[in-house]
């Protein structure tokens, strides 16, 4: 890259502080957004390993209920619910919310918009360490008397509001709530930083409509987080008060739990569901939007074509964000709801299909007749689109109350949300990891291992989750710890066994990724400054980027982010900082 | 290959920073915490960034209270199934608040908002004339050193003490946190507001300390300014909560 920075941008950044030298200030309590991004990433990596082991234990128990599993022993039904609760909580909050937004967003948002750091670095550090404490509190729930809670990641009262409702509903449940409250506060601090940074710290020439779609996705996700987490925090506070201070927000009167009459009256468990899902549905988009941003970025880069319909992509993300706040009721068709409200929620939910389809067709249009380079990040980006479509198509089915009611408590829903929110978002994270690894660590990840990892994960994910649709339609209930004793489910056991085998193989394939990740960090091929021949700002700076990101200069931006194969241009890509005008054609 | 790109022309880069290509880096807290200042020439930019951060930071606080309010209204209008009587019951008892005391508290808070505004304008003036007063032989007018900040802190603490008194009076009437959903919400809403106001008091105390620490007037102005807007927001929030408790008692 010859013209790394526009000549007009060669002003010295005098005010940015010097890089800290001590270990603690540099790696532990760092103010540098890049270090904080990596801290978030490793937190998510730890969490995903724990969450995956929990899911494996569940799958094994489901088909071999008497088997004694290492570390877990023979799993009791209530213990199964604990595994399920913690799997869901850890995955949703500490992986899908943490890695794509806080991890990659922290590292690359400031660089991609040409800023030396986040707007409020101290707040950024505080946000990470609050998340860390929140994670520690969550894990501690495993080790207290009674163990972890068993009320599901949605934590519905009255199960969650009454300590004697189950073995994990004592201290474990309180820790769960405290952990989530801390997570809310941390996420709001992070979102504040993301929004202020995007609005106020963009480099000269980086107009909003010249931002890479990754930045747009982080920006919109931050707005969703800012508005959604406050509501979950409110619900959490009310639930903590119900549990510990004797109030009755969520607990109805006259309950007798474990033979003991409950001293609450007049509350409504539905109230919690409304508060929870008002957060919960935007949360789904908080998990998936950054993946959409990464997929857009990568599909354009590796198809060597501009993204198809840049503005349409931006507006589609905004539409998804806005609609996401109006559809929470579709999680509650089963909980009892006026048919008229159900109709409204159903209509709004299906309306989300429109911007989602715009995005999907734009991704396909971007690849159409492109000179596609099938690199590992590109494979994962294509995999993201595939899984997004597969998981998304069952959405309009479940959006209709008449279909949702028979399917809601079956494996159909498990298949739906795992494909679209779980695996698709994870593919976004993998794509981002393979794509940005060279910039973060200065080395390339191994290509062959990456391709093996992709094929095994892609095929494995489909083998695990596609048959679950069938299980659901056959009436297989979810949240049950075992099916082997149930007669009408006996013909489905072979499918469950197949899923468990597929899960074991797919989880094993992640060891390839872990090996590749840590091995490449030390031994990988040295990466060039711009190995993918991409156009955005992070590829104009040194690898890994210096403390102030651009080594004392501030970039000036002249182009949009996706100028690939421009007719008349010297190369097939034009850097955003390239000041030479493009010849008209 | 043919692409879908329209003809490209290079636009002149648009500056967002008044022509200076330099985006400085400032450490500093958000919210009411204010900035940690140095003698930066671009304090106007830093001030704008902190104000923006505060405006964004107010959004989740609004959402928190929106959620509480909607829970309040739903819980109030809700008839829930009672298993003991096998019927729908509504157990909301109309809220009886110590009105006079709360009105006095409200006056305290509104007055503090006023003094806060004086303090903010005073700090802005000092920051504006800072380049002149920095010259040897020139001093700022002494009449401007009226302790508006200290008075604001005192009034804020007075409000908080008044709220504690209000809780005591509620308890004296036998209305505890768990007595009735209406009293639960009273303690919840006033308590959460008091907690947020306490954050403002801490930020203000920090602003008072910066005077003793001889921080540059620009840095002090940022702390005072951001806290002032937060303080006004707290006053508005209290008016909203008070109105909600009165109207939907």
PDB file of C-alpha atoms in Angstrom, chain B residues 3-141:
ATOM      1  CA  UNK B   3     -19.578  -3.369 -12.115  1.00  0.00           C
ATOM      2  CA  UNK B   4     -22.541  -1.680 -10.637  1.00  0.00           C
ATOM      3  CA  UNK B   5     -20.586   1.350  -9.537  1.00  0.00           C
ATOM      4  CA  UNK B   6     -21.806   4.653 -10.869  1.00  0.00           C
ATOM      5  CA  UNK B   7     -19.284   7.186 -12.041  1.00  0.00           C
ATOM      6  CA  UNK B   8     -17.038   8.093  -9.188  1.00  0.00           C
ATOM      7  CA  UNK B   9     -15.960  11.581  -8.423  1.00  0.00           C
ATOM      8  CA  UNK B  10     -13.817  12.436  -5.480  1.00  0.00           C
ATOM      9  CA  UNK B  11     -15.616  14.804  -3.199  1.00  0.00           C
ATOM     10  CA  UNK B  12     -13.629  17.252  -1.217  1.00  0.00           C
ATOM     11  CA  UNK B  13     -13.338  15.803   2.241  1.00  0.00           C
ATOM     12  CA  UNK B  14     -15.837  17.409   4.523  1.00  0.00           C
ATOM     13  CA  UNK B  15     -14.417  18.550   7.769  1.00  0.00           C
ATOM     14  CA  UNK B  16     -16.268  17.992  10.967  1.00  0.00           C
ATOM     15  CA  UNK B  17     -13.683  19.695  13.059  1.00  0.00           C
ATOM     16  CA  UNK B  18     -13.397  23.160  11.612  1.00  0.00           C
ATOM     17  CA  UNK B  19     -10.488  22.386   9.353  1.00  0.00           C
ATOM     18  CA  UNK B  20      -8.019  21.018  11.852  1.00  0.00           C
ATOM     19  CA  UNK B  21      -7.097  17.530  10.712  1.00  0.00           C
ATOM     20  CA  UNK B  22      -6.184  16.579  14.207  1.00  0.00           C
ATOM     21  CA  UNK B  23      -8.543  14.574  16.398  1.00  0.00           C
ATOM     22  CA  UNK B  24      -7.212  14.711  19.880  1.00  0.00           C
ATOM     23  CA  UNK B  25      -7.618  11.987  22.390  1.00  0.00           C
ATOM     24  CA  UNK B  26      -9.063  12.696  25.757  1.00  0.00           C
ATOM     25  CA  UNK B  27      -9.380  10.348  28.624  1.00  0.00           C
ATOM     26  CA  UNK B  28     -12.363  11.080  30.772  1.00  0.00           C
ATOM     27  CA  UNK B  29     -15.460   9.551  32.213  1.00  0.00           C
ATOM     28  CA  UNK B  30     -18.873   9.783  30.683  1.00  0.00           C
ATOM     29  CA  UNK B  31     -22.147  10.518  32.332  1.00  0.00           C
ATOM     30  CA  UNK B  32     -21.897  12.852  35.242  1.00  0.00           C
ATOM     31  CA  UNK B  33     -18.248  12.036  35.761  1.00  0.00           C
ATOM     32  CA  UNK B  34     -17.078  14.736  33.450  1.00  0.00           C
ATOM     33  CA  UNK B  35     -13.784  15.046  31.733  1.00  0.00           C
ATOM     34  CA  UNK B  36     -10.355  14.793  33.203  1.00  0.00           C
ATOM     35  CA  UNK B  37      -8.891  17.948  31.873  1.00  0.00           C
ATOM     36  CA  UNK B  38      -5.626  19.217  30.640  1.00  0.00           C
ATOM     37  CA  UNK B  39      -4.808  22.558  29.084  1.00  0.00           C
ATOM     38  CA  UNK B  40      -5.979  21.478  25.687  1.00  0.00           C
ATOM     39  CA  UNK B  41      -6.681  24.181  23.148  1.00  0.00           C
ATOM     40  CA  UNK B  42      -9.643  22.188  21.811  1.00  0.00           C
ATOM     41  CA  UNK B  43     -11.664  22.295  24.960  1.00  0.00           C
ATOM     42  CA  UNK B  44     -14.735  23.337  22.976  1.00  0.00           C
ATOM     43  CA  UNK B  45     -14.583  20.071  21.119  1.00  0.00           C
ATOM     44  CA  UNK B  46     -14.106  18.142  24.326  1.00  0.00           C
ATOM     45  CA  UNK B  47     -17.050  19.944  25.860  1.00  0.00           C
ATOM     46  CA  UNK B  48     -19.222  19.004  22.899  1.00  0.00           C
ATOM     47  CA  UNK B  49     -18.136  15.372  23.104  1.00  0.00           C
ATOM     48  CA  UNK B  50     -18.919  15.135  26.819  1.00  0.00           C
ATOM     49  CA  UNK B  51     -22.300  16.786  26.264  1.00  0.00           C
ATOM     50  CA  UNK B  52     -23.031  14.292  23.482  1.00  0.00           C
ATOM     51  CA  UNK B  53     -21.957  11.440  25.750  1.00  0.00           C
ATOM     52  CA  UNK B  54     -24.291  12.706  28.450  1.00  0.00           C
ATOM     53  CA  UNK B  55     -27.203  13.051  26.017  1.00  0.00           C
ATOM     54  CA  UNK B  56     -26.643   9.468  24.885  1.00  0.00           C
ATOM     55  CA  UNK B  57     -26.211   8.314  28.479  1.00  0.00           C
ATOM     56  CA  UNK B  58     -29.559   9.800  29.481  1.00  0.00           C
ATOM     57  CA  UNK B  59     -31.333   7.454  27.039  1.00  0.00           C
ATOM     58  CA  UNK B  60     -30.892   4.239  29.079  1.00  0.00           C
ATOM     59  CA  UNK B  61     -31.936   6.074  32.267  1.00  0.00           C
ATOM     60  CA  UNK B  62     -35.087   7.178  30.461  1.00  0.00           C
ATOM     61  CA  UNK B  63     -35.671   3.585  29.334  1.00  0.00           C
ATOM     62  CA  UNK B  64     -35.211   2.322  32.887  1.00  0.00           C
ATOM     63  CA  UNK B  65     -37.924   4.658  34.148  1.00  0.00           C
ATOM     64  CA  UNK B  66     -40.129   4.012  31.125  1.00  0.00           C
ATOM     65  CA  UNK B  67     -39.982   0.334  32.031  1.00  0.00           C
ATOM     66  CA  UNK B  68     -40.779   1.084  35.681  1.00  0.00           C
ATOM     67  CA  UNK B  69     -43.662   3.336  34.633  1.00  0.00           C
ATOM     68  CA  UNK B  70     -45.180   0.768  32.331  1.00  0.00           C
ATOM     69  CA  UNK B  71     -44.841  -1.868  35.045  1.00  0.00           C
ATOM     70  CA  UNK B  72     -46.505   0.619  37.421  1.00  0.00           C
ATOM     71  CA  UNK B  73     -49.488   1.212  35.169  1.00  0.00           C
ATOM     72  CA  UNK B  74     -49.877  -2.449  34.251  1.00  0.00           C
ATOM     73  CA  UNK B  75     -49.580  -3.633  37.843  1.00  0.00           C
ATOM     74  CA  UNK B  76     -52.097  -1.004  38.944  1.00  0.00           C
ATOM     75  CA  UNK B  77     -54.714  -1.927  36.375  1.00  0.00           C
ATOM     76  CA  UNK B  78     -54.106  -5.630  36.677  1.00  0.00           C
ATOM     77  CA  UNK B  79     -56.571  -8.063  38.086  1.00  0.00           C
ATOM     78  CA  UNK B  80     -54.738 -11.304  38.678  1.00  0.00           C
ATOM     79  CA  UNK B  81     -56.072 -14.755  39.384  1.00  0.00           C
ATOM     80  CA  UNK B  82     -56.005 -15.553  43.046  1.00  0.00           C
ATOM     81  CA  UNK B  83     -55.871 -19.234  43.867  1.00  0.00           C
ATOM     82  CA  UNK B  84     -57.154 -18.767  47.414  1.00  0.00           C
ATOM     83  CA  UNK B  85     -60.419 -17.167  46.357  1.00  0.00           C
ATOM     84  CA  UNK B  86     -60.550 -18.615  42.835  1.00  0.00           C
ATOM     85  CA  UNK B  87     -61.349 -15.217  41.397  1.00  0.00           C
ATOM     86  CA  UNK B  88     -59.748 -12.219  39.794  1.00  0.00           C
ATOM     87  CA  UNK B  89     -58.672  -9.694  42.385  1.00  0.00           C
ATOM     88  CA  UNK B  90     -57.015  -6.315  42.231  1.00  0.00           C
ATOM     89  CA  UNK B  91     -55.055  -5.580  45.370  1.00  0.00           C
ATOM     90  CA  UNK B  92     -53.911  -2.024  44.526  1.00  0.00           C
ATOM     91  CA  UNK B  93     -54.525   0.324  47.459  1.00  0.00           C
ATOM     92  CA  UNK B  94     -54.544   4.025  46.523  1.00  0.00           C
ATOM     93  CA  UNK B  95     -51.213   5.575  47.375  1.00  0.00           C
ATOM     94  CA  UNK B  96     -51.128   7.956  50.373  1.00  0.00           C
ATOM     95  CA  UNK B  97     -48.010  10.095  50.235  1.00  0.00           C
ATOM     96  CA  UNK B  98     -46.699  12.763  52.624  1.00  0.00           C
ATOM     97  CA  UNK B  99     -47.687  15.447  50.132  1.00  0.00           C
ATOM     98  CA  UNK B 100     -46.508  18.538  52.011  1.00  0.00           C
ATOM     99  CA  UNK B 101     -43.052  17.134  52.613  1.00  0.00           C
ATOM    100  CA  UNK B 102     -42.731  15.999  49.018  1.00  0.00           C
ATOM    101  CA  UNK B 103     -43.759  19.453  47.818  1.00  0.00           C
ATOM    102  CA  UNK B 104     -41.079  21.028  49.987  1.00  0.00           C
ATOM    103  CA  UNK B 105     -38.567  18.536  48.596  1.00  0.00           C
ATOM    104  CA  UNK B 106     -39.628  19.445  45.094  1.00  0.00           C
ATOM    105  CA  UNK B 107     -38.985  23.112  45.859  1.00  0.00           C
ATOM    106  CA  UNK B 108     -35.523  22.199  47.150  1.00  0.00           C
ATOM    107  CA  UNK B 109     -34.710  20.329  43.960  1.00  0.00           C
ATOM    108  CA  UNK B 110     -36.051  23.017  41.621  1.00  0.00           C
ATOM    109  CA  UNK B 111     -34.144  25.671  43.535  1.00  0.00           C
ATOM    110  CA  UNK B 112     -30.992  23.570  43.272  1.00  0.00           C
ATOM    111  CA  UNK B 113     -31.541  23.310  39.537  1.00  0.00           C
ATOM    112  CA  UNK B 114     -31.630  27.108  39.420  1.00  0.00           C
ATOM    113  CA  UNK B 115     -28.423  27.530  41.420  1.00  0.00           C
ATOM    114  CA  UNK B 116     -26.859  24.810  39.300  1.00  0.00           C
ATOM    115  CA  UNK B 117     -27.626  26.871  36.223  1.00  0.00           C
ATOM    116  CA  UNK B 118     -25.962  29.926  37.792  1.00  0.00           C
ATOM    117  CA  UNK B 119     -22.938  27.781  38.594  1.00  0.00           C
ATOM    118  CA  UNK B 120     -22.817  26.488  35.030  1.00  0.00           C
ATOM    119  CA  UNK B 121     -22.949  29.964  33.523  1.00  0.00           C
ATOM    120  CA  UNK B 122     -20.382  31.194  35.977  1.00  0.00           C
ATOM    121  CA  UNK B 123     -18.018  28.361  35.060  1.00  0.00           C
ATOM    122  CA  UNK B 124     -18.590  29.072  31.369  1.00  0.00           C
ATOM    123  CA  UNK B 125     -17.735  32.743  31.912  1.00  0.00           C
ATOM    124  CA  UNK B 126     -14.556  31.874  33.771  1.00  0.00           C
ATOM    125  CA  UNK B 127     -13.572  29.479  30.993  1.00  0.00           C
ATOM    126  CA  UNK B 128     -14.281  32.113  28.359  1.00  0.00           C
ATOM    127  CA  UNK B 129     -12.111  34.738  29.982  1.00  0.00           C
ATOM    128  CA  UNK B 130      -9.442  32.224  30.982  1.00  0.00           C
ATOM    129  CA  UNK B 131      -7.050  33.232  28.178  1.00  0.00           C
ATOM    130  CA  UNK B 132      -7.170  36.821  29.453  1.00  0.00           C
ATOM    131  CA  UNK B 133      -6.921  36.102  33.152  1.00  0.00           C
ATOM    132  CA  UNK B 134      -3.949  33.889  32.422  1.00  0.00           C
ATOM    133  CA  UNK B 135      -2.040  37.054  31.476  1.00  0.00           C
ATOM    134  CA  UNK B 136       0.053  38.487  34.286  1.00  0.00           C
ATOM    135  CA  UNK B 137      -1.463  41.408  36.093  1.00  0.00           C
ATOM    136  CA  UNK B 138      -5.081  40.691  35.146  1.00  0.00           C
ATOM    137  CA  UNK B 139      -7.479  39.183  37.676  1.00  0.00           C
ATOM    138  CA  UNK B 140     -11.092  38.119  37.396  1.00  0.00           C
ATOM    139  CA  UNK B 141     -13.769  40.101  39.185  1.00  0.00           C
TER     140      UNK B 141
END
